[in-house]
Tab-separated table of C-alpha atoms and ligand atoms in Angstrom:
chain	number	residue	atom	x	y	z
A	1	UNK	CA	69.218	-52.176	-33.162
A	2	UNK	CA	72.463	-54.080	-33.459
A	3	UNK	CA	71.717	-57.849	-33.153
A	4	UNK	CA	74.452	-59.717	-30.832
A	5	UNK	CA	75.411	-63.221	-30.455
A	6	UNK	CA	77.392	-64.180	-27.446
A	7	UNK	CA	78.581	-67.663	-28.095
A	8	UNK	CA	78.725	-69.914	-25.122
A	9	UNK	CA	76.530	-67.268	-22.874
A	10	UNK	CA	75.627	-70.362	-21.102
A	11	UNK	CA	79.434	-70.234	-19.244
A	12	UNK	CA	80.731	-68.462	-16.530
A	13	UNK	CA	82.099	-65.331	-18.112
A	14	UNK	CA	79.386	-66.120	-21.041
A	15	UNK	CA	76.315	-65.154	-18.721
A	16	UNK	CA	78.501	-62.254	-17.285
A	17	UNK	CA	78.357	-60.741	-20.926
A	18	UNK	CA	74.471	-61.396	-21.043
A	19	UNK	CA	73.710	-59.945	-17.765
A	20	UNK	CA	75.696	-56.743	-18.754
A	21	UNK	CA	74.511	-56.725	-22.297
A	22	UNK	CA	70.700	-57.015	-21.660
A	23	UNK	CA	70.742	-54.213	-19.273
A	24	UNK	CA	71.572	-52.173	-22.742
A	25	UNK	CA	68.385	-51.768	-24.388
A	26	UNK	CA	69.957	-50.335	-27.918
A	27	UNK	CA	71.147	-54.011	-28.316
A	28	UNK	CA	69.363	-57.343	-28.835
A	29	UNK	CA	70.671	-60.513	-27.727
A	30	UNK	CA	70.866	-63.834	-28.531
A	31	UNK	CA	73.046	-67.119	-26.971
A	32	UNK	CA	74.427	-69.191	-28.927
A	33	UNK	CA	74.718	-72.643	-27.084
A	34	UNK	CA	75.276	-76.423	-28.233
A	35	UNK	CA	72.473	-77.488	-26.093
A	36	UNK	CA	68.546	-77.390	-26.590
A	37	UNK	CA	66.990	-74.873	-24.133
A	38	UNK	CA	66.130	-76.149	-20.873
A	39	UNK	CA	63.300	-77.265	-19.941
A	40	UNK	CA	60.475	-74.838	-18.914
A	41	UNK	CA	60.556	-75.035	-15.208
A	42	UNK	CA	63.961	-75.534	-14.980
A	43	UNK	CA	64.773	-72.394	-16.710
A	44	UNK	CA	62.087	-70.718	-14.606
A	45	UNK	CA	63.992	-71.578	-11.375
A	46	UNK	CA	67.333	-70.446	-13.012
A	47	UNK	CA	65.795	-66.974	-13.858
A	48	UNK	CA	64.381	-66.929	-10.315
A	49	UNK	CA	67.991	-67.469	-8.685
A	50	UNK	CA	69.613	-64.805	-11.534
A	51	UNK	CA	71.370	-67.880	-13.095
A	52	UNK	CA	70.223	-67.860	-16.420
A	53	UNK	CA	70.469	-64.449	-18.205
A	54	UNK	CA	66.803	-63.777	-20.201
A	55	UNK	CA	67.790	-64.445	-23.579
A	56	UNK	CA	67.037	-66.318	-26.366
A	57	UNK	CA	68.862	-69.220	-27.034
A	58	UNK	CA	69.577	-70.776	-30.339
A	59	UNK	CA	71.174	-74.184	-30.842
A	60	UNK	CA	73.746	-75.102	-32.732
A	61	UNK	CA	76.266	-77.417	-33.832
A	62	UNK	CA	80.042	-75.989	-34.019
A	63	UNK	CA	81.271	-78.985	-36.633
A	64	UNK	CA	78.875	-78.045	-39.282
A	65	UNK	CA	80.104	-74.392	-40.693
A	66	UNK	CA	77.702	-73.717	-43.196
A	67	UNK	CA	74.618	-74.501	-41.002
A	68	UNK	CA	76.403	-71.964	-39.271
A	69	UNK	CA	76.121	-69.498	-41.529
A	70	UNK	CA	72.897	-69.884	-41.870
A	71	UNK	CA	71.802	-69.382	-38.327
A	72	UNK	CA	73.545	-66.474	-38.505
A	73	UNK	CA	72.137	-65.424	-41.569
A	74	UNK	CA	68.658	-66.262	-40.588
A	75	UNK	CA	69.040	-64.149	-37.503
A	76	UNK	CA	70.615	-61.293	-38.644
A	77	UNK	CA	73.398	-61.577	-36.470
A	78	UNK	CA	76.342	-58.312	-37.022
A	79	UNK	CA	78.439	-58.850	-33.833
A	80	UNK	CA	79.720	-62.532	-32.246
A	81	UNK	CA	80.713	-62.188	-28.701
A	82	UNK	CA	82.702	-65.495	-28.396
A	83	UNK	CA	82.675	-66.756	-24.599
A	84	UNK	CA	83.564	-70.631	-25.208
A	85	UNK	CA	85.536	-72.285	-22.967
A	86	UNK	CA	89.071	-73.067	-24.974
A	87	UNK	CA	91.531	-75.324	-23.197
A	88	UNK	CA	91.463	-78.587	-26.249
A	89	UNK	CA	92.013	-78.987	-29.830
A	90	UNK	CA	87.886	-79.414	-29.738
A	91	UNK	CA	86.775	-76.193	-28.467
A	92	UNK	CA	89.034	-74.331	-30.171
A	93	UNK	CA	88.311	-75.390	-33.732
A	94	UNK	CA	84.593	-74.924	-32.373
A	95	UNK	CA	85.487	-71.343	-32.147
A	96	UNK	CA	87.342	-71.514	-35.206
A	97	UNK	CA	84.695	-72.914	-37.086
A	98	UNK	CA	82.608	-69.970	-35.527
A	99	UNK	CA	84.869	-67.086	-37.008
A	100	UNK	CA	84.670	-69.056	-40.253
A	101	UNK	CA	81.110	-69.146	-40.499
A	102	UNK	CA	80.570	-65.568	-39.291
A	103	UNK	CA	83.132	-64.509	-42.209
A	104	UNK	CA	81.377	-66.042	-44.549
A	105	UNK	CA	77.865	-64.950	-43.513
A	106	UNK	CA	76.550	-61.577	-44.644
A	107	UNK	CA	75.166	-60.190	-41.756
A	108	UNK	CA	78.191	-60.435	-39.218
A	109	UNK	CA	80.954	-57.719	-39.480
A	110	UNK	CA	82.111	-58.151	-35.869
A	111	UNK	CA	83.828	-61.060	-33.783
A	112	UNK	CA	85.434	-61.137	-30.275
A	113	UNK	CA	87.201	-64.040	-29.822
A	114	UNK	CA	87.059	-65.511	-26.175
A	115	UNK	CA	90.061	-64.525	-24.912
A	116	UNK	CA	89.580	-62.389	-21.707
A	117	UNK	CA	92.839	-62.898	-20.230
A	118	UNK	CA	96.631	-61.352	-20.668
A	119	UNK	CA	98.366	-60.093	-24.143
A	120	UNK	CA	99.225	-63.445	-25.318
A	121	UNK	CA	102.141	-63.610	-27.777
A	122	UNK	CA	103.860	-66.602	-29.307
A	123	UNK	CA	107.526	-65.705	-27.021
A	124	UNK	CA	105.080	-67.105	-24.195
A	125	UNK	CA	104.401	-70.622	-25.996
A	126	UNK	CA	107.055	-72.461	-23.900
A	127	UNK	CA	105.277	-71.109	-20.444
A	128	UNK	CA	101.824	-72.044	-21.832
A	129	UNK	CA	101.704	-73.944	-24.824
A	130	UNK	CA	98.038	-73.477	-25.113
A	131	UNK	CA	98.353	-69.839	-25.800
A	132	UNK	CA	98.310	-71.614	-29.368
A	133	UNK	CA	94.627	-71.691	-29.357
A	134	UNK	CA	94.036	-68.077	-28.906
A	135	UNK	CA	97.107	-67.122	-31.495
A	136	UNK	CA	95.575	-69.367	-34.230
A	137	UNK	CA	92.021	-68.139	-33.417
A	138	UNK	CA	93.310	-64.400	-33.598
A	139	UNK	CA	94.915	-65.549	-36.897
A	140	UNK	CA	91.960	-66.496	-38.247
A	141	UNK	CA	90.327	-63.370	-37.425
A	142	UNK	CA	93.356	-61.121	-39.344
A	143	UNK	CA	92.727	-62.899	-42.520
A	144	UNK	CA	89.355	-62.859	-42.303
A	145	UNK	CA	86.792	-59.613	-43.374
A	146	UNK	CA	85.946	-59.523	-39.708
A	147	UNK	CA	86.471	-56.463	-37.200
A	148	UNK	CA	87.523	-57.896	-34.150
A	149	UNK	CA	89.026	-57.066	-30.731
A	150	UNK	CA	90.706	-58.984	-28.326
A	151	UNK	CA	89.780	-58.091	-24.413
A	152	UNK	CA	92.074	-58.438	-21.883
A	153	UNK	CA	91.462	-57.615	-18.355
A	154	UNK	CA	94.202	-60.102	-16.735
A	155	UNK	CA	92.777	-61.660	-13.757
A	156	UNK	CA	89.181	-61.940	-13.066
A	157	UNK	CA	89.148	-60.552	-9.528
A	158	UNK	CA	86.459	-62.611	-8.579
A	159	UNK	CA	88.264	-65.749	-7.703
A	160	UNK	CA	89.722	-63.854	-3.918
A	161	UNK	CA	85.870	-62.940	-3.509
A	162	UNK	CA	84.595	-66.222	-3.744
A	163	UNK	CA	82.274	-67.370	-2.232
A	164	UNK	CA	80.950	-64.122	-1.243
A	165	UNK	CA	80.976	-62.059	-3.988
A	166	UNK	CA	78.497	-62.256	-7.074
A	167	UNK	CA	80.075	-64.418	-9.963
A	168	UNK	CA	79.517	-66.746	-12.289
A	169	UNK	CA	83.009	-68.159	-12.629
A	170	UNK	CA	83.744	-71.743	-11.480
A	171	UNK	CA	85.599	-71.406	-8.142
A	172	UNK	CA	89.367	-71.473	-8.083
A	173	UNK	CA	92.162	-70.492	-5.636
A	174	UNK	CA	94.931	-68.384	-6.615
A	175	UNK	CA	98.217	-67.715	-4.340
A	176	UNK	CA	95.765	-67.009	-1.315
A	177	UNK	CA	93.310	-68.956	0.296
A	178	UNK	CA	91.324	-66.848	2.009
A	179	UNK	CA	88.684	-69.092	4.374
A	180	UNK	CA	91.468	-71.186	5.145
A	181	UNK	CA	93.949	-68.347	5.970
A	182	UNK	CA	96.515	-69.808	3.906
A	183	UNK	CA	98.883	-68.535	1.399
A	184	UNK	CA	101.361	-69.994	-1.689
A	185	UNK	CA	103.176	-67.434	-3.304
A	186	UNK	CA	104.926	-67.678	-6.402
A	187	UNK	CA	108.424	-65.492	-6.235
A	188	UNK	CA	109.059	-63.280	-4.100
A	189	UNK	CA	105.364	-61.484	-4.253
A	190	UNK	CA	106.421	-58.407	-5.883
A	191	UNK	CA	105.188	-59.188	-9.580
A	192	UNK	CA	102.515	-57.130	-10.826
A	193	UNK	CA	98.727	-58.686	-10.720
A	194	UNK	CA	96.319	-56.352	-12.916
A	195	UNK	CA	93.022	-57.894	-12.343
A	196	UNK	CA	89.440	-56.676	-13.219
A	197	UNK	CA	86.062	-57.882	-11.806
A	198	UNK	CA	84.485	-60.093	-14.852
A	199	UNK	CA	81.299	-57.740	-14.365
A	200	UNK	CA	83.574	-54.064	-14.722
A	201	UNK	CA	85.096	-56.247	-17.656
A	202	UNK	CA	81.476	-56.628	-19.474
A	203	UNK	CA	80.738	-53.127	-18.713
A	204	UNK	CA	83.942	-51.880	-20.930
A	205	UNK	CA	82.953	-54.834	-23.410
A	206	UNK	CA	79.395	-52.763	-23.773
A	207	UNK	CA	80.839	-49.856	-24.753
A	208	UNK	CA	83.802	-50.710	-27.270
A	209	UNK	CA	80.506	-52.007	-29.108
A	210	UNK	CA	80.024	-48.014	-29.916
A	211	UNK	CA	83.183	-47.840	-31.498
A	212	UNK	CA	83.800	-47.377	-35.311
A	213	UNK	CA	86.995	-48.881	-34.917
A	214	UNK	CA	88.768	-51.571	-32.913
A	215	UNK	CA	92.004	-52.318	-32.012
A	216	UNK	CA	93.763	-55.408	-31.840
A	217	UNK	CA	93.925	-55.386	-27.594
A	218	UNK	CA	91.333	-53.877	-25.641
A	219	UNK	CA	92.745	-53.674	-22.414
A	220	UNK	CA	90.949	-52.512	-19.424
A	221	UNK	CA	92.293	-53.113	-15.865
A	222	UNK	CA	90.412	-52.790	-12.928
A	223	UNK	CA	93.550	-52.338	-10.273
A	224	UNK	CA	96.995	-53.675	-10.261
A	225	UNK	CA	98.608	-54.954	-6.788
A	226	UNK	CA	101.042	-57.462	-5.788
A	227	UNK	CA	100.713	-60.820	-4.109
A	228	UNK	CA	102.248	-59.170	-0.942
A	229	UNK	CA	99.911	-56.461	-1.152
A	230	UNK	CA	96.728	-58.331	-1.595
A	231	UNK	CA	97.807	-60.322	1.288
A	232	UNK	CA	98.401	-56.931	3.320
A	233	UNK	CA	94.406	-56.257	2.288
A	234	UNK	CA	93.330	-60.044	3.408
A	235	UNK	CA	94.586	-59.763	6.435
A	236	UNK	CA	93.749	-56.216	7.376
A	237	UNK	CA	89.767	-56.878	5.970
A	238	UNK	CA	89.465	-60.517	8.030
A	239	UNK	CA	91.818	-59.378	10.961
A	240	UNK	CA	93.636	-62.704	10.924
A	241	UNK	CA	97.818	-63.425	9.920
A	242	UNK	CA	97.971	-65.929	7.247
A	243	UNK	CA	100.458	-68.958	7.425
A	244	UNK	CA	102.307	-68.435	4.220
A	245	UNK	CA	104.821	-69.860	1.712
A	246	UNK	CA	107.026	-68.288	-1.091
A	247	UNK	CA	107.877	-70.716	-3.719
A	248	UNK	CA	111.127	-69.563	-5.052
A	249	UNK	CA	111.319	-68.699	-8.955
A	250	UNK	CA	113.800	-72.021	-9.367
A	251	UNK	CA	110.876	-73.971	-7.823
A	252	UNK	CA	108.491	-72.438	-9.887
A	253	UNK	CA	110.574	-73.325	-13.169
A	254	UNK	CA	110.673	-76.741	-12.382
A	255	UNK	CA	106.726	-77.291	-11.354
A	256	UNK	CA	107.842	-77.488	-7.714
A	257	UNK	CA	104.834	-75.383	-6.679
A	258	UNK	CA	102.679	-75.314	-3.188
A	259	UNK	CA	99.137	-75.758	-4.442
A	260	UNK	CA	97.442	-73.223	-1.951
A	261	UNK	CA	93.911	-75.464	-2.184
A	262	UNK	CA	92.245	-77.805	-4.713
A	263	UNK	CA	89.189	-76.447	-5.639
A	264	UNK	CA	85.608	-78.825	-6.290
A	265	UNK	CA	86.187	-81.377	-9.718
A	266	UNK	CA	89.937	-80.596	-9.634
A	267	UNK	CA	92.327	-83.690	-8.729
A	268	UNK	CA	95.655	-82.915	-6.636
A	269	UNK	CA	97.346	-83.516	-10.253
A	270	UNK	CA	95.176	-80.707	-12.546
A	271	UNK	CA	95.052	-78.788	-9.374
A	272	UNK	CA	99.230	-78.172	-8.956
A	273	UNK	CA	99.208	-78.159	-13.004
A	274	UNK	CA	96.836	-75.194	-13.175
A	275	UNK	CA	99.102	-73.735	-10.503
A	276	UNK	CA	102.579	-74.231	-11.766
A	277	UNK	CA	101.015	-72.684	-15.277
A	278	UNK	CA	99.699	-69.292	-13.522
A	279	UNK	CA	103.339	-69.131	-11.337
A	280	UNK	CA	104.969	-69.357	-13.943
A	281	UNK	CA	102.860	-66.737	-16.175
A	282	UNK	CA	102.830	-64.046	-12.650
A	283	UNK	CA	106.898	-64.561	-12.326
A	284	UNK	CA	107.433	-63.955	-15.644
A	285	UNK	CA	105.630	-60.636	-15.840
A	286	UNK	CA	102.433	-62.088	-17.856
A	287	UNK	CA	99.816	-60.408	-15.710
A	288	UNK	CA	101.522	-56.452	-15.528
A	289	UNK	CA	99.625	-55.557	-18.428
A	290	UNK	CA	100.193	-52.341	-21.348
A	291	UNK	CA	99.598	-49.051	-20.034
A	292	UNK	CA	97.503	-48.497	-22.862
A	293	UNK	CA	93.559	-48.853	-21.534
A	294	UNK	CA	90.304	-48.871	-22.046
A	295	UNK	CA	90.194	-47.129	-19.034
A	296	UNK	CA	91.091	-43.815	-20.404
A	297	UNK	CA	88.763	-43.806	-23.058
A	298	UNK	CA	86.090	-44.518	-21.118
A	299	UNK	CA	86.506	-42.491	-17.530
A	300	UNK	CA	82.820	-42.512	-16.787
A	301	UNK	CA	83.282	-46.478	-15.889
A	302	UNK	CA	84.913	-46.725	-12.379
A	303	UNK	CA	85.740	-50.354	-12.033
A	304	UNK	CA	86.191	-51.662	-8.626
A	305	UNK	CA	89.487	-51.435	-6.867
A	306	UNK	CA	90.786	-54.601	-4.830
A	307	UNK	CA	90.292	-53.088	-1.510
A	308	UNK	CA	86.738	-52.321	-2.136
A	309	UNK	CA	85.901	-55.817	-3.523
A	310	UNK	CA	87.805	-57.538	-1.111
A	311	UNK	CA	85.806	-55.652	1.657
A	312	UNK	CA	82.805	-58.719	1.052
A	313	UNK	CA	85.248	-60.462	3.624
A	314	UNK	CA	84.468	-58.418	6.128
A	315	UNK	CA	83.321	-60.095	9.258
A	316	UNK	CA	83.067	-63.590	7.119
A	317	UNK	CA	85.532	-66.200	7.364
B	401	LIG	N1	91.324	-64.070	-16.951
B	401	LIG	C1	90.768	-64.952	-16.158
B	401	LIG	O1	90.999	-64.937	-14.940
B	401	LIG	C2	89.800	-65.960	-16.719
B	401	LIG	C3	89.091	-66.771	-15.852
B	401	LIG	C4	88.139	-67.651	-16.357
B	401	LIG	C5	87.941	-67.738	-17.744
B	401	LIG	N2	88.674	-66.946	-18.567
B	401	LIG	C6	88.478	-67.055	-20.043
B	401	LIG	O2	87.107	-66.789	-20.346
B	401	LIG	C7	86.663	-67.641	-21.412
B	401	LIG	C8	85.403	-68.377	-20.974
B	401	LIG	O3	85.712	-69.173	-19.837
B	401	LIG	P1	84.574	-69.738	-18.845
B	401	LIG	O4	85.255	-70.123	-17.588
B	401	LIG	O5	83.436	-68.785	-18.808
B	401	LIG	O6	84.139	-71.053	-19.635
B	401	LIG	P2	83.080	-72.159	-19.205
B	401	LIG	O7	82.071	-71.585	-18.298
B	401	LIG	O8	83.822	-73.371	-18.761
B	401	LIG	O9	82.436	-72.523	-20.626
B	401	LIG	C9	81.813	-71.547	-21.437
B	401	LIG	C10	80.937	-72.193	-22.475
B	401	LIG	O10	81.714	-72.825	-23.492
B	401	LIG	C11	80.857	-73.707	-24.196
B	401	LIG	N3	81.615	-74.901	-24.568
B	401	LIG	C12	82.163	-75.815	-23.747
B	401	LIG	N4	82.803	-76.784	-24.466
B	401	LIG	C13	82.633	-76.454	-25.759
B	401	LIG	C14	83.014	-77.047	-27.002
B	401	LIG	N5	83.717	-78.188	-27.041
B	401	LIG	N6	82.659	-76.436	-28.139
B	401	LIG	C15	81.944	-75.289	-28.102
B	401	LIG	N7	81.529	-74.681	-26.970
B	401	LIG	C16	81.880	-75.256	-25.818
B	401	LIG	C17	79.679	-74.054	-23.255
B	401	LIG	O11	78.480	-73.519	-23.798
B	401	LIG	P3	77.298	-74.471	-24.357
B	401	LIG	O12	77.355	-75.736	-23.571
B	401	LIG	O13	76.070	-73.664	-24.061
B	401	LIG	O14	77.563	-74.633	-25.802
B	401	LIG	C18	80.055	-73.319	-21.968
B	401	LIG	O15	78.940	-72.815	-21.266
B	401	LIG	C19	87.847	-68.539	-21.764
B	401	LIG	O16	88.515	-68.002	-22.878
B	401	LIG	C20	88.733	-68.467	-20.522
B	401	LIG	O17	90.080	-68.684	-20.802
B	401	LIG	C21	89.583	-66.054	-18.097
């Protein structure tokens, strides 16, 4: 029995990987989490609503790398799933503190960084300067002893299924908002969008955990469609013609987006911020990921196509 950490299980895609992962008896699992478990009742409830994944959690403190170790150590732990939230200077060197300690503790061989997004390479820096954090955490991991993989299934689908669809992300709205029959397209519509749903993604996550060896990307994609062809699906599945708006690639350059709606906890500011970043990522090809897949080495796992998902608008508004 492989013993598996997922680091920050406690987070959106975190409990994803739990979920998936505990349904996989061969493997035992542990979350790794800076907080004390909750309280009894409250975790009760949480188990009750499928919120909380049923798994252990152990507490620990990301600043203090040889306590670390220890925990490690003292739980035997071979693989670290990493699902912490990186956006700062603070959680990442949490996470690099993590790859640290898991180098330099006996039992761990194996480390996925969190990641979970496109192939990101320094020549995108100026588009997203915080695609340092996930450079200097997968530089880490090359000079370390560690095996590690990075996953990448581009977009979670789950943001145009919200709120119907199961998922444990925080809400967001991307290009199309769907209750509000609205849409904000970056370009001209036609770049490529390969997007998997975050619980197909933890499926192919299970099973690289059977191979001997890993590559650097893991790709898996669940479909690939355009803006103007998601919008074709929207509107066919809720039978209603959305008012929309193309930003033009020269707005998009400049930050002169149309912020299609600002989700809960998000000001107006972070909201067109976080949507100027991901139009200019989609126009500049970010999100039409390598042809080379998970997908073909594991044909067994059918992830969900965009039409399907999208069919949990059905009769809904
Ligand atoms: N491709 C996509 O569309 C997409 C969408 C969403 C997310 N992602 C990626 O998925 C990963 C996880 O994102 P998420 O949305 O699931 O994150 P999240 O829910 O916001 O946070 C995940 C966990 O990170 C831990 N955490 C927060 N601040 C921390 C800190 N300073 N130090 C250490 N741990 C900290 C927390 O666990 P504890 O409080 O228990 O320690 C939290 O539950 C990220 O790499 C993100 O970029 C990709």
């Amino acid at each position: 029995m492989t013993i598996i950490a997922v680091a920050g299980g406690t987070g959106g895609v975190g409990k994803t990987i739990v979920e998936t992962l505990l349904q996989e008896p061969k493997h035992q699992i542990i979350i790794l989490s800076r907080n004390e478990p909750k309280e009894e009742k409250e975790e009760e409830k949480e188990k009750e609503d499928g919120t909380l994944p049923k798994a252990p959690h152990v507490q620990i403190d990301y600043s203090n790398i040889s306590a670390l170790t220890q925990t490690l150590e003292q739980h035997a732990i071979h693989t670290i799933i990493s699902a912490i939230t990186i956006f700062d200077d603070e959680n990442s060197q949490a996470q690099l503190n993590l790859i640290q300690a898991a180098d330099n503790a006996t039992t761990t061989k194996r480390f996925i960084p969190s990641e979970y997004s496109f192939v990101q390479t320094e020549d995108l820096l100026p588009i997203d300067p915080s695609i340092k954090y996930w450079l200097s955490a997968a530089k880490a991991l090359q000079t370390s002893n560690l095996q590690y993989t990075r996953i990448i299934p581009g977009f979670f689908m789950d943001y145009w299924g919200m709120p119907h669809a199961r998922s444990h992300l925080s809400p967001h709205v991307f290009g199309i908002d769907i209750p509000n029959g609205r849409a904000a397209i970056p370009g001209d519509g036609n770049d490529t969008l390969c997007m998997t749903y975050t619980y197909d993604m933890a499926a192919f996550l299970v099973r690289i955990l059977e191979l001997q060896v890993w590559e650097e990307f893991s790709v898996v994609v669940g479909d690939e469609v355009t803006y103007n062809q998601l919008l074709g699906i929207v509107e066919g599945v809720t039978g209603r013609k959305f008012e929309v708006v193309y930003d033009s690639i020269e707005k998009v350059k400049k930050g002169e987006v149309t912020v299609p709606a600002i989700p809960d906890g998000y000001s107006e500011e972070e909201a067109r911020e976080m949507t100027a970043l991901v139009s200019r990522l989609t126009i500049s090809g970010a999100f039409d990921l390598p042809q080379e897949r998970l997908n073909g080495r594991f044909p067994d796992l059918k992830p969900i196509k965009v039409r399907e998902f999208l069919d949990v608008w059905r009769g809904k508004s």
